[in-house]
Short mmCIF file of C-alpha atoms in Angstrom, two decimals:
data_model
loop_
_atom_site.label_atom_id
_atom_site.label_comp_id
_atom_site.label_asym_id
_atom_site.label_seq_id
_atom_site.Cartn_x
_atom_site.Cartn_y
_atom_site.Cartn_z
CA MET R 47 107.27 102.43 75.11
CA PHE R 48 107.60 106.17 72.69
CA THR R 49 104.20 107.63 73.59
CA PRO R 50 103.85 110.95 72.11
CA LYS R 51 104.64 114.21 73.86
CA GLY R 52 101.58 114.92 76.39
CA LYS R 53 100.12 112.00 76.43
CA PHE R 54 100.13 108.86 79.24
CA GLY R 55 102.86 106.37 78.06
CA TRP R 56 103.90 103.80 81.02
CA TYR R 57 102.83 103.53 84.44
CA GLU R 58 104.39 103.09 88.29
CA LEU R 59 103.47 101.29 90.77
CA MET R 60 104.73 101.85 93.83
CA THR R 61 105.22 98.74 96.44
CA SER R 62 105.90 97.42 100.10
CA ASP R 63 106.20 94.19 98.12
CA THR R 64 106.65 93.47 94.43
CA GLN R 65 106.17 89.61 94.59
CA ALA R 66 102.66 89.57 95.75
CA ALA R 67 101.45 92.88 94.16
CA GLY R 68 102.96 90.54 90.45
CA LYS R 69 101.07 87.92 91.70
CA PHE R 70 97.75 89.97 92.48
CA TYR R 71 97.89 92.13 88.92
CA SER R 72 99.43 89.08 87.28
CA GLU R 73 95.85 87.42 88.19
CA VAL R 74 93.38 90.17 88.47
CA VAL R 75 94.70 91.53 84.95
CA GLY R 76 96.00 88.66 83.63
CA TRP R 77 99.78 90.32 83.02
CA THR R 78 103.05 88.50 83.81
CA THR R 79 106.47 90.19 85.35
CA GLN R 80 109.24 90.10 84.38
CA GLU R 81 112.66 90.93 86.33
CA MET R 82 115.15 93.64 84.91
CA PRO R 83 118.79 93.61 85.65
CA SER R 84 119.89 96.76 87.31
CA GLU R 85 122.91 97.82 89.19
CA GLY R 86 121.00 100.09 91.50
CA MET R 87 116.55 99.42 92.53
CA PRO R 88 115.58 95.79 91.34
CA TYR R 89 112.69 96.82 88.86
CA THR R 90 109.62 94.66 87.76
CA ILE R 91 108.08 95.14 83.95
CA PHE R 92 103.99 94.19 84.04
CA ASN R 93 103.60 92.41 80.24
CA LEU R 94 100.60 91.58 78.31
CA GLY R 95 101.59 89.09 76.15
CA LYS R 96 105.73 90.45 74.89
CA VAL R 97 104.82 93.94 75.14
CA GLY R 98 105.49 96.29 78.58
CA ILE R 99 102.57 97.99 80.15
CA ALA R 100 103.78 99.12 83.79
CA GLY R 101 106.20 99.01 86.30
CA MET R 102 107.43 98.40 89.70
CA LEU R 103 109.19 99.19 92.55
CA ASN R 104 109.59 98.52 96.23
CA ILE R 105 109.77 101.20 98.09
CA PRO R 106 109.00 99.90 101.76
CA GLY R 107 105.81 101.88 103.47
CA HIS R 108 104.76 103.88 100.17
CA THR R 109 102.42 102.47 97.31
CA ALA R 110 100.90 104.54 94.84
CA TRP R 111 100.32 104.53 91.00
CA VAL R 112 101.75 107.25 89.48
CA GLY R 113 101.21 108.11 85.54
CA TYR R 114 104.47 108.65 83.25
CA ILE R 115 103.52 111.87 80.14
CA ALA R 116 106.00 112.12 77.82
CA VAL R 117 107.68 115.60 76.59
CA ASP R 118 110.31 116.71 74.37
CA ASP R 119 112.92 118.09 76.44
CA VAL R 120 112.46 117.19 80.51
CA ASP R 121 114.76 119.70 81.30
CA ALA R 122 113.16 122.21 80.08
CA HIS R 123 109.92 121.37 81.03
CA ILE R 124 111.06 121.19 85.30
CA GLU R 125 111.34 124.77 84.78
CA LYS R 126 107.41 125.41 83.02
CA VAL R 127 105.95 122.69 85.65
CA VAL R 128 107.45 124.82 88.85
CA GLU R 129 106.26 128.05 87.23
CA ALA R 130 102.97 126.86 86.53
CA GLY R 131 103.08 126.30 90.13
CA GLY R 132 103.85 122.33 90.34
CA LYS R 133 106.75 120.89 92.36
CA LEU R 134 109.97 118.88 91.72
CA LEU R 135 109.78 115.78 93.46
CA ARG R 136 113.01 114.08 92.41
CA PRO R 137 115.93 115.52 90.41
CA ALA R 138 116.63 114.13 86.65
CA ALA R 139 117.80 111.00 86.27
CA ASP R 140 118.56 108.92 83.43
CA VAL R 141 117.75 105.70 82.73
CA PRO R 142 120.96 104.32 80.92
CA GLY R 143 119.69 103.70 76.57
CA MET R 144 116.02 104.18 77.71
CA LEU R 145 114.37 107.48 78.95
CA ARG R 146 115.26 110.98 81.49
CA PHE R 147 112.69 111.42 83.73
CA ALA R 148 111.61 112.98 86.72
CA VAL R 149 109.42 113.20 88.82
CA MET R 150 106.49 115.94 90.12
CA SER R 151 103.64 117.08 90.99
CA ASP R 152 100.83 119.74 89.88
CA PRO R 153 100.02 122.34 91.97
CA GLN R 154 97.17 120.63 94.03
CA GLY R 155 99.20 117.74 95.16
CA ALA R 156 99.15 114.67 92.56
CA ALA R 157 101.75 113.33 91.61
CA ILE R 158 103.17 112.84 87.43
CA VAL R 159 105.98 111.94 86.41
CA ILE R 160 107.37 113.36 83.39
CA PHE R 161 109.90 111.65 80.33
CA THR R 162 111.41 111.95 77.06
CA PRO R 163 112.13 108.95 75.63
CA ASN R 164 115.43 107.76 74.36
CA PRO R 165 114.87 107.48 70.72
CA ALA R 166 116.99 104.99 69.96
CA MET R 167 114.69 102.90 72.81
CA PRO R 168 112.77 99.98 71.43
CA SER R 169 109.35 100.60 71.32
CA PRO R 170 106.77 97.78 70.20
CA GLU R 171 103.20 98.88 69.29
CA ARG R 172 100.88 97.70 72.66
CA PRO R 173 97.20 96.24 71.91
CA ALA R 174 94.59 98.87 72.07
CA PRO R 175 92.18 99.81 75.07
CA PRO R 176 89.93 98.04 75.71
CA THR R 177 91.70 94.77 75.39
CA PRO R 178 91.77 93.05 78.73
CA GLY R 179 95.76 94.71 80.45
CA THR R 180 95.62 97.65 78.51
CA ILE R 181 95.20 101.32 80.40
CA GLY R 182 92.06 102.50 79.72
CA TRP R 183 91.30 105.25 81.62
CA HIS R 184 92.95 108.08 83.58
CA GLU R 185 91.82 109.67 86.21
CA LEU R 186 92.16 112.83 88.41
CA TYR R 187 90.82 113.50 91.31
CA THR R 188 91.27 116.86 93.07
CA THR R 189 91.20 120.12 95.53
CA ASP R 190 91.29 122.18 92.01
CA LEU R 191 89.38 121.21 89.29
CA ASP R 192 89.47 124.47 87.27
CA GLY R 193 93.13 124.80 88.40
CA ALA R 194 94.36 121.99 87.64
CA PHE R 195 92.86 121.32 83.72
CA ASP R 196 94.61 124.66 83.67
CA PHE R 197 98.08 123.35 84.61
CA TYR R 198 97.22 119.93 81.99
CA SER R 199 96.05 122.18 79.61
CA LYS R 200 99.11 124.76 79.24
CA LEU R 201 102.11 122.37 80.26
CA PHE R 202 100.82 119.54 78.16
CA GLY R 203 98.24 121.06 75.14
CA TRP R 204 95.34 118.48 76.43
CA THR R 205 91.62 119.97 76.21
CA LYS R 206 88.22 119.55 77.48
CA MET R 207 85.74 117.51 75.77
CA MET R 208 82.42 118.34 78.12
CA ASP R 209 81.22 119.03 81.66
CA MET R 210 79.09 116.17 83.37
CA ASP R 211 77.21 117.00 85.64
CA MET R 212 77.39 114.19 88.80
CA GLY R 213 75.49 115.62 91.51
CA GLU R 214 77.28 115.79 94.80
CA MET R 215 79.83 114.96 93.25
CA GLY R 216 79.70 117.35 91.11
CA VAL R 217 81.28 118.21 88.00
CA TYR R 218 83.03 115.31 85.84
CA ARG R 219 85.52 117.27 82.97
CA ILE R 220 86.26 114.78 80.28
CA PHE R 221 89.27 115.27 78.49
CA ASP R 222 91.40 114.47 75.66
CA GLN R 223 95.47 113.72 75.37
CA GLY R 224 95.38 114.96 71.64
CA ASP R 225 93.93 111.56 70.10
CA HIS R 226 90.53 112.49 69.59
CA LYS R 227 89.12 109.20 71.31
CA GLU R 228 85.15 109.90 70.75
CA MET R 229 84.84 108.96 74.62
CA GLY R 230 87.96 110.81 75.83
CA ASP R 231 91.20 110.07 77.64
CA GLY R 232 89.67 110.13 81.18
CA GLY R 233 88.54 112.76 83.51
CA MET R 234 88.93 115.30 86.83
CA MET R 235 86.52 115.45 89.22
CA THR R 236 87.08 117.38 92.85
CA LYS R 237 88.01 115.01 95.27
CA ALA R 238 85.66 112.95 97.63
CA PRO R 239 86.46 113.57 101.62
CA TYR R 240 87.49 110.01 102.20
CA ILE R 241 90.58 111.11 99.90
CA PRO R 242 93.37 111.68 101.82
CA VAL R 243 95.70 113.60 98.81
CA SER R 244 94.77 114.42 95.39
CA CYS R 245 96.26 112.12 93.07
CA TRP R 246 96.04 109.86 89.34
CA ASN R 247 93.88 106.88 89.26
CA PHE R 248 94.48 104.17 87.00
CA TYR R 249 91.40 102.12 84.87
CA LEU R 250 92.91 98.54 83.86
CA CYS R 251 90.59 97.36 81.15
CA VAL R 252 89.68 93.90 82.08
CA ASP R 253 86.54 91.79 80.08
CA SER R 254 83.75 91.09 82.31
CA ILE R 255 83.74 93.05 85.59
CA GLY R 256 82.30 90.64 87.62
CA GLY R 257 84.90 87.64 87.11
CA ALA R 258 87.17 90.48 88.50
CA ILE R 259 85.83 91.12 91.37
CA GLU R 260 86.07 87.10 92.47
CA ARG R 261 90.05 87.40 91.43
CA VAL R 262 90.05 91.20 93.76
CA LYS R 263 88.33 89.13 96.31
CA SER R 264 90.05 85.91 96.01
CA GLY R 265 93.47 87.70 95.75
CA GLY R 266 93.28 89.56 99.08
CA GLY R 267 91.95 92.74 97.04
CA LYS R 268 89.09 94.95 98.37
CA VAL R 269 86.48 96.52 96.31
CA VAL R 270 86.16 99.98 97.79
CA ASN R 271 83.36 101.62 95.34
CA GLY R 272 80.83 100.18 92.74
CA PRO R 273 80.24 97.48 90.48
CA MET R 274 78.37 100.53 88.34
CA GLN R 275 77.78 101.08 84.53
CA VAL R 276 79.50 104.06 82.72
CA PRO R 277 78.14 106.25 79.94
CA GLY R 278 79.49 103.76 76.55
CA GLY R 279 77.79 100.21 78.48
CA GLY R 280 80.94 99.30 80.01
CA TRP R 281 81.07 98.50 84.03
CA ILE R 282 83.68 99.78 86.45
CA ILE R 283 84.79 98.80 89.89
CA ASN R 284 87.22 101.38 92.59
CA GLY R 285 89.54 98.97 94.48
CA GLN R 286 92.68 98.71 96.71
CA ASP R 287 95.11 96.35 96.27
CA PRO R 288 96.34 94.37 98.57
CA GLN R 289 99.55 96.23 99.96
CA GLY R 290 96.71 99.10 100.04
CA ALA R 291 97.48 100.52 96.44
CA MET R 292 94.35 102.29 94.26
CA PHE R 293 93.45 100.65 91.67
CA SER R 294 90.36 100.84 89.09
CA LEU R 295 88.94 98.52 86.34
CA VAL R 296 87.23 98.52 83.35
CA GLY R 297 85.19 95.95 82.03
CA THR R 298 82.94 95.76 79.12
CA ARG R 299 80.55 93.66 80.30
CA GLU R 300 79.03 92.66 83.30
#
């Protein structure tokens, strides 16, 4: 799971029904689930082949995806986040032999997790996007685009690649997490009125977006927006899983 500091390195689904959610995402994106031994709250891993891509927790009454951003010192970074206007939602804790983490929010209220991996933790290499089952894009919906970008730029070293004029939707800011991808790592935009709070959304890679749409619908999920073609030739949808968590898909072909 090791990820260079300043980058998303893990993703977690909080859901009211881990069995149903596990079945849904396995069918839609091709993951398999693996129950992890735990003395506390049960934890499920979403695997792509033999490599972990994301995790899942059963939290009744709460359904959402959250992303983990790697930092070199969780406790020192908590102070930096709070000084920059963010909030500490859950104090730092250790997952023995794996990582130390803290749940926080940015100044506009979008939840993030910061984490420092244990150097001894196994870190098998993951397939790279757009391999189906990987996470191919990170998208922030926020109440203050410039303020949010300033926060992530100062705290994690992200850089602006370009601003795209989206008409009535406003500016779409493409950012880079330091790995200099041609198309960037994600985008930020002012949230639409139907999105209740500032939040992160993650795009799961699939092959054909049309085939994935059918799997979403047959699995009890909803397509909220799309399909739409995006710059670079890919196709996307925004959706909700059967428990209500927002997610998106990006396919290399229609």
